[in-house]
GROMACS .gro file of C-alpha atoms in nm:
model
  250
    1MET     CA    1   7.892  -1.850   6.647
    2PRO     CA    2   7.828  -1.751   6.998
    3SER     CA    3   7.924  -1.972   7.271
    4ASP     CA    4   7.674  -2.211   7.456
    5MET     CA    5   7.747  -2.073   7.775
    6PRO     CA    6   7.426  -1.981   7.936
    7GLN     CA    7   7.461  -1.567   8.015
    8PRO     CA    8   7.271  -1.279   7.935
    9ALA     CA    9   7.290  -1.075   7.657
   10PHE     CA   10   7.433  -0.681   7.630
   11VAL     CA   11   7.215  -0.480   7.429
   12LEU     CA   12   7.380  -0.156   7.330
   13VAL     CA   13   7.115   0.102   7.259
   14ARG     CA   14   7.103   0.395   6.936
   15PRO     CA   15   7.541   0.417   7.069
   16GLN     CA   16   7.706   0.685   6.913
   17MET     CA   17   8.075   0.628   6.815
   18GLY     CA   18   8.200   0.301   6.673
   19GLU     CA   19   8.532   0.274   6.947
   20ASN     CA   20   8.298   0.288   7.222
   21ILE     CA   21   8.122  -0.035   7.077
   22GLY     CA   22   8.463  -0.207   6.982
   23ALA     CA   23   8.553  -0.102   7.360
   24ALA     CA   24   8.233  -0.238   7.459
   25ALA     CA   25   8.286  -0.617   7.251
   26ARG     CA   26   8.614  -0.562   7.380
   27ALA     CA   27   8.504  -0.573   7.819
   28MET     CA   28   8.251  -0.841   7.690
   29TRP     CA   29   8.497  -1.084   7.571
   30ASN     CA   30   8.716  -1.019   7.840
   31PHE     CA   31   8.481  -1.175   8.119
   32GLY     CA   32   8.382  -1.468   7.873
   33LEU     CA   33   8.032  -1.330   7.748
   34ASP     CA   34   7.982  -1.277   7.362
   35ARG     CA   35   7.602  -1.210   7.308
   36MET     CA   36   7.594  -0.875   7.160
   37ARG     CA   37   7.274  -0.678   7.044
   38ILE     CA   38   7.307  -0.381   6.865
   39VAL     CA   39   7.034  -0.089   6.834
   40ALA     CA   40   6.996   0.137   6.565
   41PRO     CA   41   7.402   0.288   6.595
   42ARG     CA   42   7.407   0.644   6.506
   43ASP     CA   43   7.701   0.586   6.265
   44GLY     CA   44   7.573   0.292   6.063
   45TRP     CA   45   7.657  -0.090   6.089
   46PRO     CA   46   7.982  -0.219   6.019
   47ASN     CA   47   8.159   0.059   6.145
   48PRO     CA   48   8.556   0.015   6.086
   49LYS     CA   49   8.628   0.254   6.391
   50SER     CA   50   8.478  -0.041   6.595
   51VAL     CA   51   8.687  -0.320   6.456
   52ALA     CA   52   8.989  -0.118   6.547
   53MET     CA   53   8.919  -0.099   6.902
   54ALA     CA   54   8.770  -0.429   6.967
   55SER     CA   55   9.089  -0.551   6.979
   56GLY     CA   56   9.090  -0.910   6.913
   57ALA     CA   57   8.724  -0.940   6.998
   58GLY     CA   58   8.616  -0.863   6.655
   59ARG     CA   59   8.408  -1.189   6.643
   60LEU     CA   60   8.160  -1.020   6.872
   61LEU     CA   61   8.104  -0.754   6.608
   62ASP     CA   62   8.070  -0.982   6.326
   63GLU     CA   63   7.808  -1.194   6.532
   64ALA     CA   64   7.628  -0.877   6.667
   65LEU     CA   65   7.232  -0.902   6.579
   66LEU     CA   66   7.119  -0.562   6.499
   67ALA     CA   67   6.826  -0.424   6.568
   68PRO     CA   68   6.623  -0.080   6.448
   69ASP     CA   69   6.467  -0.029   6.784
   70VAL     CA   70   6.431  -0.158   7.145
   71PRO     CA   71   6.130  -0.394   7.117
   72GLY     CA   72   6.308  -0.583   6.800
   73ALA     CA   73   6.627  -0.637   7.024
   74LEU     CA   74   6.404  -0.773   7.344
   75GLU     CA   75   6.156  -0.952   7.158
   76ASP     CA   76   6.266  -1.340   7.283
   77CYS     CA   77   6.367  -1.188   7.634
   78SER     CA   78   6.193  -1.219   7.957
   79PHE     CA   79   6.391  -1.049   8.203
   80VAL     CA   80   6.573  -0.719   8.138
   81PHE     CA   81   6.779  -0.451   8.327
   82ALA     CA   82   6.815  -0.083   8.207
   83THR     CA   83   7.160   0.098   8.334
   84THR     CA   84   7.118   0.442   8.395
   85ALA     CA   85   7.294   0.675   8.649
   86ARG     CA   86   7.012   0.926   8.677
   87PRO     CA   87   6.726   0.942   8.875
   88ARG     CA   88   6.426   0.872   8.700
   89GLU     CA   89   6.078   0.888   8.770
   90LEU     CA   90   5.964   0.562   8.693
   91THR     CA   91   5.890   0.262   8.957
   92LYS     CA   92   6.114  -0.007   8.901
   93PRO     CA   93   6.359  -0.214   9.169
   94VAL     CA   94   6.666  -0.060   9.147
   95TYR     CA   95   7.026  -0.322   9.175
   96SER     CA   96   7.388  -0.260   9.167
   97PRO     CA   97   7.563  -0.445   8.912
   98GLU     CA   98   7.625  -0.693   9.207
   99ALA     CA   99   7.308  -0.815   9.334
  100ALA     CA  100   7.197  -0.751   8.933
  101MET     CA  101   7.401  -1.011   8.795
  102LYS     CA  102   7.299  -1.219   9.106
  103LEU     CA  103   6.980  -1.229   8.973
  104ALA     CA  104   7.059  -1.285   8.647
  105ILE     CA  105   7.232  -1.584   8.712
  106GLU     CA  106   6.871  -1.718   8.918
  107LYS     CA  107   6.689  -1.641   8.602
  108ILE     CA  108   6.890  -1.777   8.352
  109ARG     CA  109   6.902  -2.086   8.568
  110GLY     CA  110   6.547  -2.117   8.543
  111GLY     CA  111   6.529  -2.132   8.190
  112GLU     CA  112   6.499  -1.733   8.109
  113LYS     CA  113   6.634  -1.511   7.885
  114VAL     CA  114   6.796  -1.203   8.035
  115ALA     CA  115   6.949  -0.909   7.853
  116VAL     CA  116   7.106  -0.559   8.027
  117MET     CA  117   7.045  -0.272   7.814
  118PHE     CA  118   7.306  -0.001   7.777
  119GLY     CA  119   7.215   0.375   7.638
  120PRO     CA  120   7.373   0.593   7.417
  121GLU     CA  121   7.655   0.775   7.517
  122ARG     CA  122   7.571   1.183   7.545
  123ALA     CA  123   7.211   1.118   7.780
  124GLY     CA  124   7.196   0.737   7.857
  125LEU     CA  125   6.859   0.568   7.825
  126GLU     CA  126   6.539   0.750   7.743
  127ASN     CA  127   6.256   0.677   7.949
  128ASP     CA  128   6.049   0.487   7.639
  129ASP     CA  129   6.361   0.250   7.679
  130ILE     CA  130   6.362   0.241   8.069
  131ALA     CA  131   5.951   0.171   8.063
  132ARG     CA  132   6.046  -0.166   7.887
  133ALA     CA  133   6.277  -0.311   8.150
  134ASN     CA  134   6.192  -0.509   8.442
  135ALA     CA  135   6.461  -0.323   8.675
  136ILE     CA  136   6.730  -0.089   8.671
  137ILE     CA  137   7.100  -0.114   8.731
  138THR     CA  138   7.283   0.153   8.882
  139VAL     CA  139   7.654   0.203   8.921
  140PRO     CA  140   7.729   0.377   9.294
  141VAL     CA  141   7.953   0.638   9.177
  142ASN     CA  142   8.058   0.978   9.253
  143PRO     CA  143   7.751   1.208   9.264
  144GLU     CA  144   7.936   1.505   9.124
  145PHE     CA  145   8.069   1.277   8.838
  146ALA     CA  146   7.823   1.028   8.748
  147SER     CA  147   7.898   0.999   8.388
  148LEU     CA  148   8.015   0.627   8.274
  149ASN     CA  149   8.153   0.627   7.920
  150LEU     CA  150   7.977   0.275   7.698
  151GLY     CA  151   8.265   0.028   7.771
  152GLN     CA  152   8.317   0.124   8.137
  153CYS     CA  153   7.945   0.062   8.229
  154VAL     CA  154   7.992  -0.272   8.024
  155LEU     CA  155   8.303  -0.417   8.147
  156LEU     CA  156   8.110  -0.313   8.491
  157ALA     CA  157   7.839  -0.539   8.393
  158ALA     CA  158   8.043  -0.817   8.289
  159TYR     CA  159   8.312  -0.828   8.585
  160GLU     CA  160   8.010  -0.896   8.797
  161TRP     CA  161   7.869  -1.120   8.579
  162ARG     CA  162   8.210  -1.306   8.570
  163ARG     CA  163   8.260  -1.330   8.966
  164GLN     CA  164   7.910  -1.398   9.079
  165ALA     CA  165   7.839  -1.676   8.794
  166ALA     CA  166   8.160  -1.895   8.722
  167GLU     CA  167   7.959  -2.119   8.542
  168VAL     CA  168   7.639  -2.142   8.523
  169GLU     CA  169   7.461  -2.436   8.472
  170HIS     CA  170   7.076  -2.495   8.275
  171GLU     CA  171   6.827  -2.601   8.557
  172VAL     CA  172   6.435  -2.677   8.460
  173PHE     CA  173   6.187  -2.461   8.612
  174GLU     CA  174   5.832  -2.533   8.589
  175ILE     CA  175   5.580  -2.253   8.609
  176GLY     CA  176   5.283  -2.446   8.604
  177LYS     CA  177   5.190  -2.546   8.269
  178SER     CA  178   5.346  -2.213   8.080
  179ASP     CA  179   5.669  -2.069   8.042
  180TRP     CA  180   5.749  -1.672   8.102
  181ALA     CA  181   5.642  -1.427   7.848
  182THR     CA  182   5.867  -1.302   7.568
  183GLY     CA  183   5.982  -0.966   7.515
  184VAL     CA  184   5.760  -0.942   7.198
  185GLU     CA  185   5.439  -1.120   7.348
  186VAL     CA  186   5.427  -0.868   7.621
  187GLU     CA  187   5.524  -0.580   7.361
  188ALA     CA  188   5.209  -0.751   7.144
  189LEU     CA  189   4.976  -0.734   7.458
  190VAL     CA  190   5.072  -0.335   7.580
  191THR     CA  191   5.025  -0.238   7.200
  192HIS     CA  192   4.684  -0.428   7.219
  193TYR     CA  193   4.549  -0.259   7.553
  194GLU     CA  194   4.716   0.107   7.460
  195ASP     CA  195   4.512   0.082   7.139
  196ARG     CA  196   4.200  -0.037   7.267
  197LEU     CA  197   4.242   0.248   7.523
  198GLU     CA  198   4.300   0.473   7.245
  199GLU     CA  199   3.988   0.412   7.102
  200ALA     CA  200   3.829   0.468   7.433
  201GLY     CA  201   3.977   0.803   7.474
  202TYR     CA  202   4.163   0.695   7.788
  203PHE     CA  203   4.499   0.877   7.677
  204PHE     CA  204   4.352   1.251   7.757
  205PRO     CA  205   4.417   1.547   7.704
  206PRO     CA  206   4.668   1.465   7.358
  207GLU     CA  207   4.949   1.640   7.504
  208LYS     CA  208   4.969   1.455   7.775
  209ALA     CA  209   4.926   1.074   7.597
  210PRO     CA  210   5.295   1.004   7.548
  211GLY     CA  211   5.384   1.052   7.911
  212MET     CA  212   5.065   0.842   7.986
  213LYS     CA  213   5.157   0.570   7.720
  214VAL     CA  214   5.518   0.524   7.915
  215VAL     CA  215   5.400   0.508   8.299
  216PHE     CA  216   5.114   0.217   8.120
  217ARG     CA  217   5.398   0.064   7.979
  218ASN     CA  218   5.593   0.050   8.277
  219LEU     CA  219   5.302  -0.106   8.472
  220PHE     CA  220   5.335  -0.444   8.240
  221SER     CA  221   5.674  -0.419   8.257
  222ARG     CA  222   5.705  -0.453   8.645
  223MET     CA  223   5.455  -0.738   8.654
  224ARG     CA  224   5.603  -1.139   8.561
  225LEU     CA  225   5.382  -1.205   8.345
  226THR     CA  226   5.368  -1.578   8.168
  227ARG     CA  227   5.279  -1.681   7.851
  228ALA     CA  228   4.924  -1.780   7.986
  229ASP     CA  229   4.878  -1.440   8.179
  230VAL     CA  230   4.959  -1.281   7.855
  231GLN     CA  231   4.671  -1.501   7.682
  232MET     CA  232   4.428  -1.438   7.916
  233LEU     CA  233   4.478  -1.053   7.962
  234HIS     CA  234   4.423  -1.040   7.593
  235GLY     CA  235   4.069  -1.217   7.633
  236VAL     CA  236   3.965  -1.015   7.848
  237MET     CA  237   4.023  -0.728   7.710
  238ARG     CA  238   3.853  -0.863   7.415
  239GLN     CA  239   3.586  -0.939   7.568
  240MET     CA  240   3.536  -0.618   7.753
  241VAL     CA  241   3.545  -0.454   7.362
  242ARG     CA  242   3.252  -0.757   7.245
  243TRP     CA  243   3.048  -0.651   7.569
  244LYS     CA  244   3.067  -0.269   7.477
  245LYS     CA  245   2.991  -0.335   7.113
  246MET     CA  246   2.665  -0.568   7.257
  247SER     CA  247   2.541  -0.309   7.520
  248ASP     CA  248   2.566  -0.024   7.245
  249ASP     CA  249   2.328  -0.255   6.996
  250SER     CA  250   2.093  -0.321   7.235
   0.00000   0.00000   0.00000
């Protein structure tokens, strides 16, 4: 079983090579992290090559949460970092690994569940993945050779966690009478709004609809929503739809 030590989950999104998954597990365990999540690995799961490369950290692979997609991997998380070296057109706060792990400590001390996403080896995270994150982690590397392999990127983040955290203790953090919204709750809210806006013809013209939806989702990920906020926004949309139907009938 994973340890009881409060810590972020490291989410490997569509990793391509078993060796790199094993290297990531080894890097995590070097610094006391053991909550690995794997999204749609290219070569299937389990992967014997990952076990050989893990070199003593095979327990992390055995206990890793396997998810079919990014929303499934993040459904219980209320704050998500995305690692990327490439400039993005999405508006988000950008942190160094050091600053990101300091923030992760604060969030976890406040009772939140934090995740750090790492993209596939060939091209990294896609915009649709990053739109689900609350913030970006970028490593200050040589701009003429910015590519880090998966194991290296995980190692940097894990090292900064260990260096910043030492030992993290739970603290109770009251948010009025509510809690922070989880990934699955925000996902349901965004889907609710997308469906109703689709019916209203908002995502037009059709060829621009996918990009508009990514920007729309990114808007929600930048907001810190509580469960009460989510319930209120669901209610706002339901009332608007109800009002429109009443207006059409009258």
